[in-house]
Amino acid sequence: MSAAEAGVLPDDRDQNAPVPHRLAITVAVMTAIIMNVLDITIVNVALPHMEGSLRANSNQITWALTTYMLAMVIVTPLTGLLVERFGQRRLILASVAGFLVCSALSGQSHSLPEIVLWRFFQGVFGASLVPVGQAILVESYPRSQRGIAMATLGMGTMLGPILGPVLGGYITEDLSWRWCFYVNLPIGAIALILLFFYAPDFGHSEHPRPLDWQGLLWLTLGLGSLQLILSLGDQDDWFSSRFIVATAVVAALGSLLFVVHSLSVRSPVVDLRLLADRSLTMGSIGIGLFGLALYGTMVVLPIYLQNYMGYEPQTAGLVMAPQGIGSWISMWAAGRLLNRGASPRLMIIAGVFLGSLGTWLSLHYNLDISPAWIVWPGVIRGLGLGLISIPLFTLAFTTLSKANTPAGSG
C-alpha cells in the first residue's frame, strides 16, 4: 500500500510550509490546556471543604466533579464535527471564553444544584480544549518536529497535576475554595489573548457534515450512563444496586446502537471508520489508559489523604505533586529521545514497567505509612506515564491524513 493510499501525505507532512509564530501558538495552546487540567486537580483537593458551604455531604459533593466529567465525556467525541463547522480557531476561542464564564459562576455558587449546573457547562466548554489544542500543534509543526512539540505540550499539561494539588491546598487553606475557580480567570485571559492574535484557522470545512442527531443520542446514552456507573458505583455498592444494573443495561444498549448506527450512515457524529488506522486505534487506547492512570489517582488520592489520613490540604497537595514532576521529567526526556530516533516501542515498554512498578508499590498504602512512601511510588509512576504518553500522542497521528486530523483528535 502506498503512502497516499494509507492516508499519509509524505511531502506535505514533512515539508509543509512554515506556520508563523509557532512559539506563540505553542504557549497559547499550553496555557489553555493548563487551565483545564489545573481546574480538575485544584478542585479535587477542595472538595472536602466545599461540603459545608454548599450544604452537601461527601457523596453529594462529588457531583461537582461527576457532572464536569460527564460533559467532557459526551462533548469530546463531537470535536471533529465542531471543527468542521466552526474551524479550530473559533472553537478554541469560544471554548476558553465559555470556560472562563463558567469558572466565575462556579465560584459564585451558593448551593449544590447551582455549582453542579455550572460545572456541567464548564465541562462542555473544556471538552474541546485538549483535542483542538493538540490538533493545532500537530498541523503547525512538520512531522520531523512533532516529537518535541508533543513533549512540550505534555510538559505544559503536566504543570496541572504538579501545581494543582499544591495550589489547591494553599488556596483552600488560606483563602477559600471559591478561589479554586477564580484562579482560572487570569490564566484563561492570557490564553484568550494569545489565541486571538496567533491561533491559526485549520479544519474549517465549506461543506461540513450534517449533525447526526440519532448518533448523538446513542452516544450520550452510552457514554453518559457509563460515566454515571463509574462515578456512583462505589457509593451504591456497584451491581448490588438496581440503579447501577439498570444504568449498565442502558450503557451497553446505547453503545451497541451507537456503533451499529455509526457504521451504517455516511456522516456519523463520530467516524468510527478512522479506527481502521492502526496507529490511531492503538494510540487512542493507550492515551485513554494513560488518562485513567493519571487522573484516577488525582481524583482518589486527595480524598484518601484528607479524610482517612488526616492530612491538611496543603500537605496533601505537596505529597501528590511529585508524581507530576516525575511525568514532567520523563516527558522532556521522551521528546528529546524521539527527535534523536529512539524507538517509541521501547520507550512505551519502559514506561509500562515503571508505571506498573509505581502502581504496585501504591497497593501497600495504609493509614500508618509515612509521606515518603506515598511520594516515591508516585514519582516512579509519573516517570512511567511520561515515557508512555509522548510516543503514544506522536504515533497516534503518524499515518492520519491532514484532512482527518480534526476528527481523529476528538
Tab-separated table of N, CA and C in Angstrom, residues 8-102:
chain	number	residue	atom	x	y	z
A	8	VAL	N	-1.397	9.083	4.115
A	8	VAL	CA	-0.260	9.898	4.508
A	8	VAL	C	0.096	10.809	3.346
A	9	LEU	N	0.444	12.018	3.640
A	9	LEU	CA	0.903	12.955	2.631
A	9	LEU	C	2.364	13.246	2.927
A	10	PRO	N	3.290	12.384	2.437
A	10	PRO	CA	4.663	12.465	2.899
A	10	PRO	C	5.327	13.802	2.652
A	11	ASP	N	5.144	14.368	1.449
A	11	ASP	CA	5.805	15.636	1.174
A	11	ASP	C	5.214	16.754	2.005
A	12	ASP	N	3.862	16.779	2.068
A	12	ASP	CA	3.186	17.828	2.819
A	12	ASP	C	3.499	17.739	4.294
A	13	ARG	N	3.585	16.501	4.798
A	13	ARG	CA	3.715	16.335	6.240
A	13	ARG	C	5.129	16.676	6.704
A	14	ASP	N	6.127	16.413	5.842
A	14	ASP	CA	7.492	16.663	6.274
A	14	ASP	C	7.999	18.028	5.821
A	15	GLN	N	7.466	18.538	4.726
A	15	GLN	CA	7.981	19.782	4.171
A	15	GLN	C	6.907	20.861	4.154
A	16	ASN	N	5.937	20.770	5.038
A	16	ASN	CA	4.838	21.735	4.978
A	16	ASN	C	5.347	23.147	5.208
A	17	ALA	N	4.657	24.094	4.603
A	17	ALA	CA	5.064	25.491	4.711
A	17	ALA	C	5.102	25.906	6.167
A	18	PRO	N	6.089	26.701	6.556
A	18	PRO	CA	6.196	27.083	7.968
A	18	PRO	C	5.005	27.905	8.427
A	19	VAL	N	4.531	27.616	9.608
A	19	VAL	CA	3.440	28.370	10.211
A	19	VAL	C	4.046	29.472	11.073
A	20	PRO	N	3.657	30.733	10.853
A	20	PRO	CA	4.247	31.820	11.640
A	20	PRO	C	3.942	31.677	13.127
A	21	HIS	N	4.844	32.198	13.933
A	21	HIS	CA	4.610	32.323	15.371
A	21	HIS	C	4.382	30.969	16.056
A	22	ARG	N	5.163	29.960	15.701
A	22	ARG	CA	4.962	28.641	16.318
A	22	ARG	C	5.126	28.695	17.826
A	23	LEU	N	6.096	29.461	18.298
A	23	LEU	CA	6.310	29.553	19.743
A	23	LEU	C	5.084	30.155	20.417
A	24	ALA	N	4.546	31.227	19.850
A	24	ALA	CA	3.358	31.861	20.434
A	24	ALA	C	2.162	30.914	20.404
A	25	ILE	N	2.015	30.160	19.304
A	25	ILE	CA	0.919	29.188	19.209
A	25	ILE	C	1.062	28.131	20.293
A	26	THR	N	2.286	27.639	20.475
A	26	THR	CA	2.525	26.598	21.478
A	26	THR	C	2.215	27.106	22.878
A	27	VAL	N	2.675	28.315	23.196
A	27	VAL	CA	2.417	28.888	24.526
A	27	VAL	C	0.919	29.096	24.728
A	28	ALA	N	0.232	29.577	23.697
A	28	ALA	CA	-1.209	29.818	23.806
A	28	ALA	C	-1.970	28.525	24.067
A	29	VAL	N	-1.644	27.486	23.304
A	29	VAL	CA	-2.317	26.193	23.475
A	29	VAL	C	-2.007	25.605	24.845
A	30	MET	N	-0.739	25.669	25.243
A	30	MET	CA	-0.352	25.136	26.550
A	30	MET	C	-1.095	25.847	27.674
A	31	THR	N	-1.210	27.164	27.580
A	31	THR	CA	-1.878	27.930	28.638
A	31	THR	C	-3.341	27.528	28.762
A	32	ALA	N	-4.017	27.356	27.622
A	32	ALA	CA	-5.427	26.951	27.655
A	32	ALA	C	-5.590	25.567	28.267
A	33	ILE	N	-4.708	24.647	27.894
A	33	ILE	CA	-4.817	23.275	28.407
A	33	ILE	C	-4.437	23.220	29.878
A	34	ILE	N	-3.420	23.991	30.279
A	34	ILE	CA	-3.041	24.045	31.698
A	34	ILE	C	-4.225	24.501	32.534
A	35	MET	N	-4.959	25.512	32.049
A	35	MET	CA	-6.128	25.997	32.779
A	35	MET	C	-7.135	24.874	32.992
A	36	ASN	N	-7.375	24.086	31.957
A	36	ASN	CA	-8.345	22.998	32.034
A	36	ASN	C	-7.893	21.919	33.012
A	37	VAL	N	-6.648	21.473	32.873
A	37	VAL	CA	-6.132	20.401	33.730
A	37	VAL	C	-5.968	20.892	35.163
A	38	LEU	N	-5.523	22.138	35.319
A	38	LEU	CA	-5.355	22.712	36.649
A	38	LEU	C	-6.683	22.744	37.388
A	39	ASP	N	-7.754	23.034	36.664
A	39	ASP	CA	-9.072	23.104	37.285
A	39	ASP	C	-9.467	21.763	37.897
A	40	ILE	N	-9.174	20.667	37.197
A	40	ILE	CA	-9.533	19.337	37.701
A	40	ILE	C	-8.783	19.035	38.988
A	41	THR	N	-7.464	19.260	38.985
A	41	THR	CA	-6.646	18.869	40.131
A	41	THR	C	-6.831	19.800	41.324
A	42	ILE	N	-7.063	21.089	41.080
A	42	ILE	CA	-7.297	22.023	42.184
A	42	ILE	C	-8.601	21.692	42.895
A	43	VAL	N	-9.654	21.485	42.121
A	43	VAL	CA	-10.977	21.253	42.707
A	43	VAL	C	-11.012	19.957	43.504
A	44	ASN	N	-10.258	18.950	43.077
A	44	ASN	CA	-10.236	17.688	43.823
A	44	ASN	C	-9.802	17.894	45.263
A	45	VAL	N	-8.790	18.722	45.470
A	45	VAL	CA	-8.301	18.985	46.824
A	45	VAL	C	-9.336	19.759	47.630
A	46	ALA	N	-10.106	20.612	46.956
A	46	ALA	CA	-11.055	21.488	47.657
A	46	ALA	C	-12.386	20.821	47.978
A	47	LEU	N	-12.679	19.663	47.388
A	47	LEU	CA	-13.996	19.039	47.562
A	47	LEU	C	-14.417	18.888	49.023
A	48	PRO	N	-13.547	18.377	49.914
A	48	PRO	CA	-13.988	18.236	51.313
A	48	PRO	C	-14.372	19.562	51.960
A	49	HIS	N	-13.766	20.684	51.513
A	49	HIS	CA	-14.051	21.990	52.101
A	49	HIS	C	-15.275	22.655	51.472
A	50	MET	N	-15.733	22.130	50.356
A	50	MET	CA	-16.912	22.691	49.700
A	50	MET	C	-18.206	22.166	50.318
A	51	GLU	N	-18.104	21.069	51.054
A	51	GLU	CA	-19.305	20.414	51.585
A	51	GLU	C	-20.124	21.348	52.478
A	52	GLY	N	-19.460	22.004	53.449
A	52	GLY	CA	-20.184	22.850	54.394
A	52	GLY	C	-20.832	24.048	53.731
A	53	SER	N	-20.077	24.726	52.845
A	53	SER	CA	-20.608	25.934	52.203
A	53	SER	C	-21.817	25.633	51.334
A	54	LEU	N	-21.828	24.460	50.727
A	54	LEU	CA	-22.896	24.118	49.787
A	54	LEU	C	-23.930	23.176	50.394
A	55	ARG	N	-23.802	22.932	51.699
A	55	ARG	CA	-24.756	22.080	52.424
A	55	ARG	C	-24.907	20.716	51.749
A	56	ALA	N	-23.761	20.062	51.541
A	56	ALA	CA	-23.742	18.753	50.887
A	56	ALA	C	-22.887	17.793	51.700
A	57	ASN	N	-23.140	16.493	51.556
A	57	ASN	CA	-22.289	15.501	52.202
A	57	ASN	C	-21.213	15.039	51.219
A	58	SER	N	-20.362	14.124	51.671
A	58	SER	CA	-19.211	13.724	50.857
A	58	SER	C	-19.623	13.027	49.565
A	59	ASN	N	-20.751	12.324	49.578
A	59	ASN	CA	-21.229	11.683	48.354
A	59	ASN	C	-21.834	12.702	47.392
A	60	GLN	N	-22.581	13.646	47.929
A	60	GLN	CA	-23.249	14.628	47.072
A	60	GLN	C	-22.263	15.582	46.412
A	61	ILE	N	-21.217	15.970	47.143
A	61	ILE	CA	-20.299	16.973	46.607
A	61	ILE	C	-19.533	16.446	45.398
A	62	THR	N	-19.403	15.115	45.293
A	62	THR	CA	-18.690	14.565	44.139
A	62	THR	C	-19.431	14.818	42.830
A	63	TRP	N	-20.724	15.221	42.913
A	63	TRP	CA	-21.439	15.573	41.693
A	63	TRP	C	-20.821	16.793	41.014
A	64	ALA	N	-20.140	17.633	41.777
A	64	ALA	CA	-19.447	18.773	41.171
A	64	ALA	C	-18.345	18.301	40.236
A	65	LEU	N	-17.802	17.127	40.514
A	65	LEU	CA	-16.795	16.522	39.641
A	65	LEU	C	-17.443	15.619	38.601
A	66	THR	N	-18.470	14.860	39.028
A	66	THR	CA	-19.124	13.909	38.126
A	66	THR	C	-19.743	14.601	36.919
A	67	THR	N	-20.468	15.698	37.148
A	67	THR	CA	-21.125	16.379	36.030
A	67	THR	C	-20.109	17.005	35.078
A	68	TYR	N	-18.995	17.479	35.629
A	68	TYR	CA	-17.921	18.024	34.796
A	68	TYR	C	-17.378	16.943	33.867
A	69	MET	N	-17.064	15.775	34.445
A	69	MET	CA	-16.520	14.683	33.654
A	69	MET	C	-17.565	14.138	32.681
A	70	LEU	N	-18.826	14.126	33.088
A	70	LEU	CA	-19.899	13.656	32.214
A	70	LEU	C	-19.984	14.515	30.957
A	71	ALA	N	-19.933	15.830	31.140
A	71	ALA	CA	-19.967	16.734	29.989
A	71	ALA	C	-18.745	16.536	29.102
A	72	MET	N	-17.576	16.359	29.715
A	72	MET	CA	-16.357	16.137	28.944
A	72	MET	C	-16.474	14.877	28.092
A	73	VAL	N	-16.973	13.807	28.705
A	73	VAL	CA	-17.082	12.521	28.016
A	73	VAL	C	-18.026	12.613	26.822
A	74	ILE	N	-19.116	13.347	26.970
A	74	ILE	CA	-20.115	13.438	25.901
A	74	ILE	C	-19.653	14.362	24.777
A	75	VAL	N	-19.053	15.493	25.125
A	75	VAL	CA	-18.747	16.519	24.123
A	75	VAL	C	-17.429	16.257	23.394
A	76	THR	N	-16.448	15.645	24.053
A	76	THR	CA	-15.142	15.431	23.419
A	76	THR	C	-15.239	14.716	22.072
A	77	PRO	N	-16.027	13.635	21.942
A	77	PRO	CA	-16.114	12.984	20.624
A	77	PRO	C	-16.732	13.851	19.534
A	78	LEU	N	-17.390	14.937	19.914
A	78	LEU	CA	-18.018	15.819	18.925
A	78	LEU	C	-17.044	16.852	18.377
A	79	THR	N	-15.803	16.836	18.862
A	79	THR	CA	-14.840	17.873	18.495
A	79	THR	C	-14.634	17.966	16.990
A	80	GLY	N	-14.473	16.813	16.326
A	80	GLY	CA	-14.246	16.836	14.884
A	80	GLY	C	-15.371	17.513	14.132
A	81	LEU	N	-16.599	17.215	14.505
A	81	LEU	CA	-17.767	17.823	13.861
A	81	LEU	C	-17.805	19.329	14.108
A	82	LEU	N	-17.486	19.739	15.346
A	82	LEU	CA	-17.487	21.162	15.677
A	82	LEU	C	-16.399	21.910	14.912
A	83	VAL	N	-15.237	21.268	14.738
A	83	VAL	CA	-14.153	21.898	13.985
A	83	VAL	C	-14.567	22.100	12.534
A	84	GLU	N	-15.225	21.112	11.941
A	84	GLU	CA	-15.685	21.245	10.559
A	84	GLU	C	-16.619	22.440	10.394
A	85	ARG	N	-17.462	22.669	11.379
A	85	ARG	CA	-18.465	23.733	11.272
A	85	ARG	C	-17.889	25.114	11.585
A	86	PHE	N	-16.994	25.178	12.570
A	86	PHE	CA	-16.551	26.488	13.056
A	86	PHE	C	-15.059	26.745	12.857
A	87	GLY	N	-14.281	25.713	12.569
A	87	GLY	CA	-12.841	25.872	12.475
A	87	GLY	C	-12.193	25.806	13.847
A	88	GLN	N	-10.919	25.440	13.864
A	88	GLN	CA	-10.226	25.274	15.143
A	88	GLN	C	-10.074	26.589	15.892
A	89	ARG	N	-9.835	27.665	15.166
A	89	ARG	CA	-9.620	28.958	15.820
A	89	ARG	C	-10.860	29.413	16.587
A	90	ARG	N	-11.993	29.460	15.903
A	90	ARG	CA	-13.213	29.919	16.563
A	90	ARG	C	-13.642	28.974	17.684
A	91	LEU	N	-13.442	27.675	17.482
A	91	LEU	CA	-13.853	26.713	18.501
A	91	LEU	C	-13.026	26.866	19.768
A	92	ILE	N	-11.710	27.003	19.632
A	92	ILE	CA	-10.890	27.091	20.840
A	92	ILE	C	-11.096	28.440	21.535
A	93	LEU	N	-11.335	29.511	20.765
A	93	LEU	CA	-11.627	30.808	21.388
A	93	LEU	C	-12.942	30.755	22.162
A	94	ALA	N	-13.972	30.164	21.557
A	94	ALA	CA	-15.261	30.044	22.244
A	94	ALA	C	-15.146	29.145	23.468
A	95	SER	N	-14.342	28.087	23.367
A	95	SER	CA	-14.178	27.162	24.489
A	95	SER	C	-13.517	27.847	25.677
A	96	VAL	N	-12.456	28.607	25.411
A	96	VAL	CA	-11.761	29.301	26.505
A	96	VAL	C	-12.671	30.355	27.125
A	97	ALA	N	-13.353	31.137	26.290
A	97	ALA	CA	-14.240	32.185	26.811
A	97	ALA	C	-15.370	31.584	27.648
A	98	GLY	N	-16.000	30.530	27.149
A	98	GLY	CA	-17.071	29.880	27.906
A	98	GLY	C	-16.577	29.267	29.198
A	99	PHE	N	-15.384	28.693	29.153
A	99	PHE	CA	-14.797	28.099	30.354
A	99	PHE	C	-14.576	29.159	31.426
A	100	LEU	N	-14.127	30.335	31.010
A	100	LEU	CA	-13.889	31.421	31.964
A	100	LEU	C	-15.189	31.884	32.618
A	101	VAL	N	-16.229	32.061	31.820
A	101	VAL	CA	-17.520	32.496	32.367
A	101	VAL	C	-18.039	31.477	33.371
A	102	CYS	N	-17.967	30.203	33.024
A	102	CYS	CA	-18.465	29.151	33.923
A	102	CYS	C	-17.600	29.024	35.175
